[in-house]
mmCIF file of C-alpha atoms in Angstrom:
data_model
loop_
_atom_site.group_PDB
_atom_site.id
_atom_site.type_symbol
_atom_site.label_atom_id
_atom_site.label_comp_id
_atom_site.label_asym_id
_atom_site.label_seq_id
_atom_site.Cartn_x
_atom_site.Cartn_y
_atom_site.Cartn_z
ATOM 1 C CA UNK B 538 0.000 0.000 0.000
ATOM 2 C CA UNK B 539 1.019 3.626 -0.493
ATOM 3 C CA UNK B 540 -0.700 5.847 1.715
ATOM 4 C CA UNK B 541 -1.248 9.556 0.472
ATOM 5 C CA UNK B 542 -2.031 12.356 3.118
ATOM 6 C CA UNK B 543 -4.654 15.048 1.538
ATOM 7 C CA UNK B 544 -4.615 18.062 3.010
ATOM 8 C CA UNK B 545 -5.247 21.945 2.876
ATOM 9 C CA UNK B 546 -7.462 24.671 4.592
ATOM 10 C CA UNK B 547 -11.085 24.720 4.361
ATOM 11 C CA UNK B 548 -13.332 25.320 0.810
ATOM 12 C CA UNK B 549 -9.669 24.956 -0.517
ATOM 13 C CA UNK B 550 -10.810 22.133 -2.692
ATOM 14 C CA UNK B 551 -9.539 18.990 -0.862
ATOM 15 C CA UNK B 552 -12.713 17.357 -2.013
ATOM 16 C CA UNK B 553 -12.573 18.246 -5.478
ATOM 17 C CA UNK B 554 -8.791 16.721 -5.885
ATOM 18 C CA UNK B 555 -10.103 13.882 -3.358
ATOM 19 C CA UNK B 556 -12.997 12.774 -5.845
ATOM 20 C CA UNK B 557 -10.405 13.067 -9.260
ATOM 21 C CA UNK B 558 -8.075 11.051 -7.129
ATOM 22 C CA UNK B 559 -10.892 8.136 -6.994
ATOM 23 C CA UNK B 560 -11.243 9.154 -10.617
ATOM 24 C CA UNK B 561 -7.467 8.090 -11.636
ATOM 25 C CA UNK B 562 -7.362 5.205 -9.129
ATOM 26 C CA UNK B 563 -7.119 5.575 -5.976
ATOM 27 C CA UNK B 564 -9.023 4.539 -3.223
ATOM 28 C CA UNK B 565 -10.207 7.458 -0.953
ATOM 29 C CA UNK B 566 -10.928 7.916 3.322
ATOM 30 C CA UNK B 567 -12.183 10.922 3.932
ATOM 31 C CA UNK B 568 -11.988 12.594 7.743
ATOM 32 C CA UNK B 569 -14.861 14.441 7.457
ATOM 33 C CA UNK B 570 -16.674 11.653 7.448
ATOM 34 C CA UNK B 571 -15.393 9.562 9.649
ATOM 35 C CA UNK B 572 -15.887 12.331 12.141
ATOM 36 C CA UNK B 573 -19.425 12.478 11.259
ATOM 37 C CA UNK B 574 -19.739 8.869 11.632
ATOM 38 C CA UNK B 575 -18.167 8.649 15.098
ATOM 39 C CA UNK B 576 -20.769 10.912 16.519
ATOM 40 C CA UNK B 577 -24.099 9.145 14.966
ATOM 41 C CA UNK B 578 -26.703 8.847 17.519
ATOM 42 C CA UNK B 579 -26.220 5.801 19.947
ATOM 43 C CA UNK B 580 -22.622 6.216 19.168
ATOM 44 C CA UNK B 581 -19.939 6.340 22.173
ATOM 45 C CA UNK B 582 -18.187 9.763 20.494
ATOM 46 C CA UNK B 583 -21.930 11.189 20.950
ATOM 47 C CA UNK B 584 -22.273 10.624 24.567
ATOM 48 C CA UNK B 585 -18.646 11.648 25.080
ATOM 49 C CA UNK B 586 -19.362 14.696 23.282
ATOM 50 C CA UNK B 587 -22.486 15.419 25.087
ATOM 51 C CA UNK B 588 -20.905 14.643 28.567
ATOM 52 C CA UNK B 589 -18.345 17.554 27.304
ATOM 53 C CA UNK B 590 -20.508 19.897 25.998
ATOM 54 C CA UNK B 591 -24.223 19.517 26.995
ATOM 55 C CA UNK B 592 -27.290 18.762 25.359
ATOM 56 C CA UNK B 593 -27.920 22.070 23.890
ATOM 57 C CA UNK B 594 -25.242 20.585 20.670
ATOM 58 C CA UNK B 595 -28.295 18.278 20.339
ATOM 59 C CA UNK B 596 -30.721 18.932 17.582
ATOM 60 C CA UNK B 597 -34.346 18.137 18.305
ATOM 61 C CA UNK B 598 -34.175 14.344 16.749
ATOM 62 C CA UNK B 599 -30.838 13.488 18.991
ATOM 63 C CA UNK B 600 -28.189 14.416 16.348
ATOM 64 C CA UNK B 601 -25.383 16.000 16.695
ATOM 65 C CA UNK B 602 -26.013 20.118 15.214
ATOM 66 C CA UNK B 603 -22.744 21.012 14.474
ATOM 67 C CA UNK B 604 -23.316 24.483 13.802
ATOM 68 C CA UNK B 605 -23.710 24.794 17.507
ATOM 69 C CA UNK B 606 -21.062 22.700 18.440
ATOM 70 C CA UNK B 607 -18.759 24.967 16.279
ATOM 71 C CA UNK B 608 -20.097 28.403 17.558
ATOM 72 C CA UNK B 609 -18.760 26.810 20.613
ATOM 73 C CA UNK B 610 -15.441 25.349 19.511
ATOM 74 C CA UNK B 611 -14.541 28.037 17.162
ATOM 75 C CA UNK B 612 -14.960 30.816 19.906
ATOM 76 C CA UNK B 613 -12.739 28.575 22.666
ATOM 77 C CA UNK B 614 -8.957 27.099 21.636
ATOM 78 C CA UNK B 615 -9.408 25.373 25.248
ATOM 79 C CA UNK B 616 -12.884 24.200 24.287
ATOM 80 C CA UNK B 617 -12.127 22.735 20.481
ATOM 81 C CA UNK B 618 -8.536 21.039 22.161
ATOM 82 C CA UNK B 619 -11.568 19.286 24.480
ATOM 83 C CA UNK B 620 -13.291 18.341 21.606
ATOM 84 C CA UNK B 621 -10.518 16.900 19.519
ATOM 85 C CA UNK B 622 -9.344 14.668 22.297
ATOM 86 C CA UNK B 623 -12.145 13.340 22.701
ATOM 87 C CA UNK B 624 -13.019 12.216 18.766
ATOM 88 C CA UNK B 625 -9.477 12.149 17.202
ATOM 89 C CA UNK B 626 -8.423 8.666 19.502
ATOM 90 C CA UNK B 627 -12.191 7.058 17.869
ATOM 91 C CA UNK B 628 -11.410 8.573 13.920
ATOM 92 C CA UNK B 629 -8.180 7.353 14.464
ATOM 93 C CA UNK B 630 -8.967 3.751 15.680
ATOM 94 C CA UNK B 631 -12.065 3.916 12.502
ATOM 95 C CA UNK B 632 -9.578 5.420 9.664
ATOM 96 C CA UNK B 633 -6.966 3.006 10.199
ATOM 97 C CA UNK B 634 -9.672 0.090 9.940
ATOM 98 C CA UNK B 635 -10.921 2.024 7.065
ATOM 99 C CA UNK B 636 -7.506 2.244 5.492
ATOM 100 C CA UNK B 637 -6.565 -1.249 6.491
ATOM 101 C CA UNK B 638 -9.334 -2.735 3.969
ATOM 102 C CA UNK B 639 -8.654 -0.307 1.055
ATOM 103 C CA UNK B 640 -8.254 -2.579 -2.216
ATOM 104 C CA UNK B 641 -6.325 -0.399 -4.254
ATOM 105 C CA UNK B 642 -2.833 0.108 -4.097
ATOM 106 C CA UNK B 643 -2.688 4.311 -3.699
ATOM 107 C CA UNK B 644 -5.017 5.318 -0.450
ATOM 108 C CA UNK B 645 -5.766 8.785 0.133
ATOM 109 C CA UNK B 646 -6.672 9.838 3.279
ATOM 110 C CA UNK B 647 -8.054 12.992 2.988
ATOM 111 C CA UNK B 648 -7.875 15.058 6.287
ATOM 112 C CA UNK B 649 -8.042 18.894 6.466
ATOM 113 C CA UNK B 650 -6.462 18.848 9.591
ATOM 114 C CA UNK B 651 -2.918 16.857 9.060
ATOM 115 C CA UNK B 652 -0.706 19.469 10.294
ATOM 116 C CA UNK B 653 -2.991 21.233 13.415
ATOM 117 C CA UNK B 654 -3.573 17.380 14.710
ATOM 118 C CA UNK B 655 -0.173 16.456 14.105
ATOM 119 C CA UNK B 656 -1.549 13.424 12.093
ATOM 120 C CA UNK B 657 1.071 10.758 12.957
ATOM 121 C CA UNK B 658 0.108 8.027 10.023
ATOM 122 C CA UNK B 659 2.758 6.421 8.120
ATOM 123 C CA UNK B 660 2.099 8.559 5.302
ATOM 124 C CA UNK B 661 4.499 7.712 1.955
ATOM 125 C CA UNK B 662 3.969 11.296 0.592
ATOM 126 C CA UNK B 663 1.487 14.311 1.617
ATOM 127 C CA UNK B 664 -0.412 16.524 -0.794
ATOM 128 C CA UNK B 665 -2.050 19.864 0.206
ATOM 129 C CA UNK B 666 -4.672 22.227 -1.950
ATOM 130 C CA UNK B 667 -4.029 25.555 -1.767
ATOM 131 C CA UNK B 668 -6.734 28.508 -2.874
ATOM 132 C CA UNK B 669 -5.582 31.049 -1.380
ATOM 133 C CA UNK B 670 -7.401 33.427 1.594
ATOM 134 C CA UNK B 671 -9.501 35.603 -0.520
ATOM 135 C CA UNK B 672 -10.888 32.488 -2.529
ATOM 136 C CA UNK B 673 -11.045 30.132 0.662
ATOM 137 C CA UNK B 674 -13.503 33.394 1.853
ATOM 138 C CA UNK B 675 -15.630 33.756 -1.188
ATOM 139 C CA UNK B 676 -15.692 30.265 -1.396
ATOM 140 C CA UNK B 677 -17.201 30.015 2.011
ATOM 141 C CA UNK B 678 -19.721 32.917 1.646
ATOM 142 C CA UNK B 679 -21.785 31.390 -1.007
ATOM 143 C CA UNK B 680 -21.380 27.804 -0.382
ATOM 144 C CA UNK B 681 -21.729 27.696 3.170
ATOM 145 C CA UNK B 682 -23.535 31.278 3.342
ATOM 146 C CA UNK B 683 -20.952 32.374 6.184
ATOM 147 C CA UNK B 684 -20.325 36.085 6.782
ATOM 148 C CA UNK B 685 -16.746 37.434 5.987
ATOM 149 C CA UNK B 686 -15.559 37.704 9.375
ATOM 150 C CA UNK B 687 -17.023 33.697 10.096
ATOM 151 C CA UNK B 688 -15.096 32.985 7.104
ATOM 152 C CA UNK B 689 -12.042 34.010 8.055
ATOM 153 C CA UNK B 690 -12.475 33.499 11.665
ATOM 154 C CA UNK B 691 -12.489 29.659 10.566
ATOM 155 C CA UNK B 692 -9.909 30.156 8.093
ATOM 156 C CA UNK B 693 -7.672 31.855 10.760
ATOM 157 C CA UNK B 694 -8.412 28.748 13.133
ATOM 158 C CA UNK B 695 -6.760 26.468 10.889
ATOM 159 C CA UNK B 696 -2.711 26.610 10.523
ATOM 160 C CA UNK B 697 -1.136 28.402 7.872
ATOM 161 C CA UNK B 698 -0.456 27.641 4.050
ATOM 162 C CA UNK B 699 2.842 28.098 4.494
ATOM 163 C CA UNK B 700 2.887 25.558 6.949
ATOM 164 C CA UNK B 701 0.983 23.060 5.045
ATOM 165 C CA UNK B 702 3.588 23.619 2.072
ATOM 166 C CA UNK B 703 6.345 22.771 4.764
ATOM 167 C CA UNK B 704 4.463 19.583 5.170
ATOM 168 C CA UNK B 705 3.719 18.924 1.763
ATOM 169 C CA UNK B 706 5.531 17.006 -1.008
ATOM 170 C CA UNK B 707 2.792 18.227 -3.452
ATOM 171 C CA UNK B 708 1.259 21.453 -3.709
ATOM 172 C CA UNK B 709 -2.057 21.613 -6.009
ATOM 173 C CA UNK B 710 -2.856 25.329 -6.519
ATOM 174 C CA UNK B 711 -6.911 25.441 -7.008
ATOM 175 C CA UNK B 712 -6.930 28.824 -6.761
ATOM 176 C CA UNK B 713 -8.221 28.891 -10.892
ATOM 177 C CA UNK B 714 -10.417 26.830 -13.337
ATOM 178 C CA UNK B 715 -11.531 23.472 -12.612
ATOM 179 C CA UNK B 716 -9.896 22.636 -15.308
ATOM 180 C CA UNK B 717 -6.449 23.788 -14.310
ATOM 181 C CA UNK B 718 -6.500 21.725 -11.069
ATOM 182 C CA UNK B 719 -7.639 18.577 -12.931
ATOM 183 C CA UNK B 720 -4.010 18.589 -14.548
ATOM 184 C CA UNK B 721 -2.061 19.134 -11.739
ATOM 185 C CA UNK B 722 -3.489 16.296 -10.118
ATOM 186 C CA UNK B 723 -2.986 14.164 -13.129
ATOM 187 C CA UNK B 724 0.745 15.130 -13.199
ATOM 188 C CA UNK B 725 0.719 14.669 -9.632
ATOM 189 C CA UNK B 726 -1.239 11.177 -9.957
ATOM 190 C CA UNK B 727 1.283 9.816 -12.735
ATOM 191 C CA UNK B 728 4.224 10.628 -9.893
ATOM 192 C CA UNK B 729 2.102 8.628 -7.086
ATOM 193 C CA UNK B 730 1.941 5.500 -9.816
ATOM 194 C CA UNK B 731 5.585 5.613 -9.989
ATOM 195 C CA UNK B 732 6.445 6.638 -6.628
ATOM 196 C CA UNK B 733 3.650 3.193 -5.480
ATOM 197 C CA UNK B 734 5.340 1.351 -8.142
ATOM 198 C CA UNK B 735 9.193 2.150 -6.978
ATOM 199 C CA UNK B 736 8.370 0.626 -3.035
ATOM 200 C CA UNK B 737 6.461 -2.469 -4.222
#
């Protein structure tokens, strides 16, 4: 197996490159939802989560709202470092299952944040997407219909690009067309294939 770290800061396109990746070849985990799916209702990471936080991050049908979680988190460093031990031991234990019973050769895990959580997988290389502030903002306005100071309060909450590109052995600028990331992560696809190929 060749495992490929994913990363970059959020509406940075991470899932775009993600879903071309599965495109070319390669079988993709994503975080995101493994984080979702350790706090289902019934779920230990729930009740862990409630214990921490109360029941108010409950919607009315017993799921987890996380827009109210992350008014909370966001607003709090001590609050979110509460939150993240708590889930990152149960995505961890899930992901590498997850990863474990991958059937292609090149697995991307896909986690925004690699560098923050000091992600310690046995990663072969590490990608990240990079947009770029302004876009990561507009980005976030429409899709997610955040103001521009939520925007870039999240962005801000998240380390820097430049530290991501210290990380990274591939940087994928989406910062223009479509288009013009979908050959960057072709190049970048045909040097995983050797790279997998090389440490058979």
């Amino acid at each position: 197996m060749y495992l490929v770290g994913l990363t970059g800061g959020i509406a940075s396109g991470k899932s775009y490159v993600a879903s071309l990746l599965g495109e070319l070849g390669a079988s993709t985990v994503d975080a995101d939802q493994v984080a979702r799916e350790v706090v289902v209702p019934g779920s230990t990471g729930l009740v862990q989560v409630v214990g921490a936080f109360g029941f108010e991050i409950l919607s009315p049908s017993g799921e987890l709202d996380r827009a109210k979680l992350g008014e909370i988190v966001f607003a709090d460093p001590e609050k979110r470092i509460e939150l993240e031990n708590i889930l990152h031991p149960l995505i961890k234990a899930r992901t590498t299952q997850l990863i474990s019973e991958q059937p292609s050769e090149i697995v991307v895990y896909a986690v925004p944040l690699l560098v923050e959580a000091n992600v310690d997988y046995p990663f072969d290389t590490i990608i990240t997407v990079e947009a770029g502030v302004e876009n990561q903002v507009s980005r976030l306005m429409t899709s997610r219909h955040m103001s521009e100071s939520e925007a870039k309060a999240r962005i801000e909450a998240q380390t820097t690009s430049v530290e991501r590109v210290a990380r990274a052995n591939y940087v994928i600028d989406s910062s223009g067309p479509k288009d013009q990331t979908r050959l960057q992560v072709v190049e970048v696809w045909r040097q995983l294939l050797e790279a997998a190929k090389a440490k058979r």
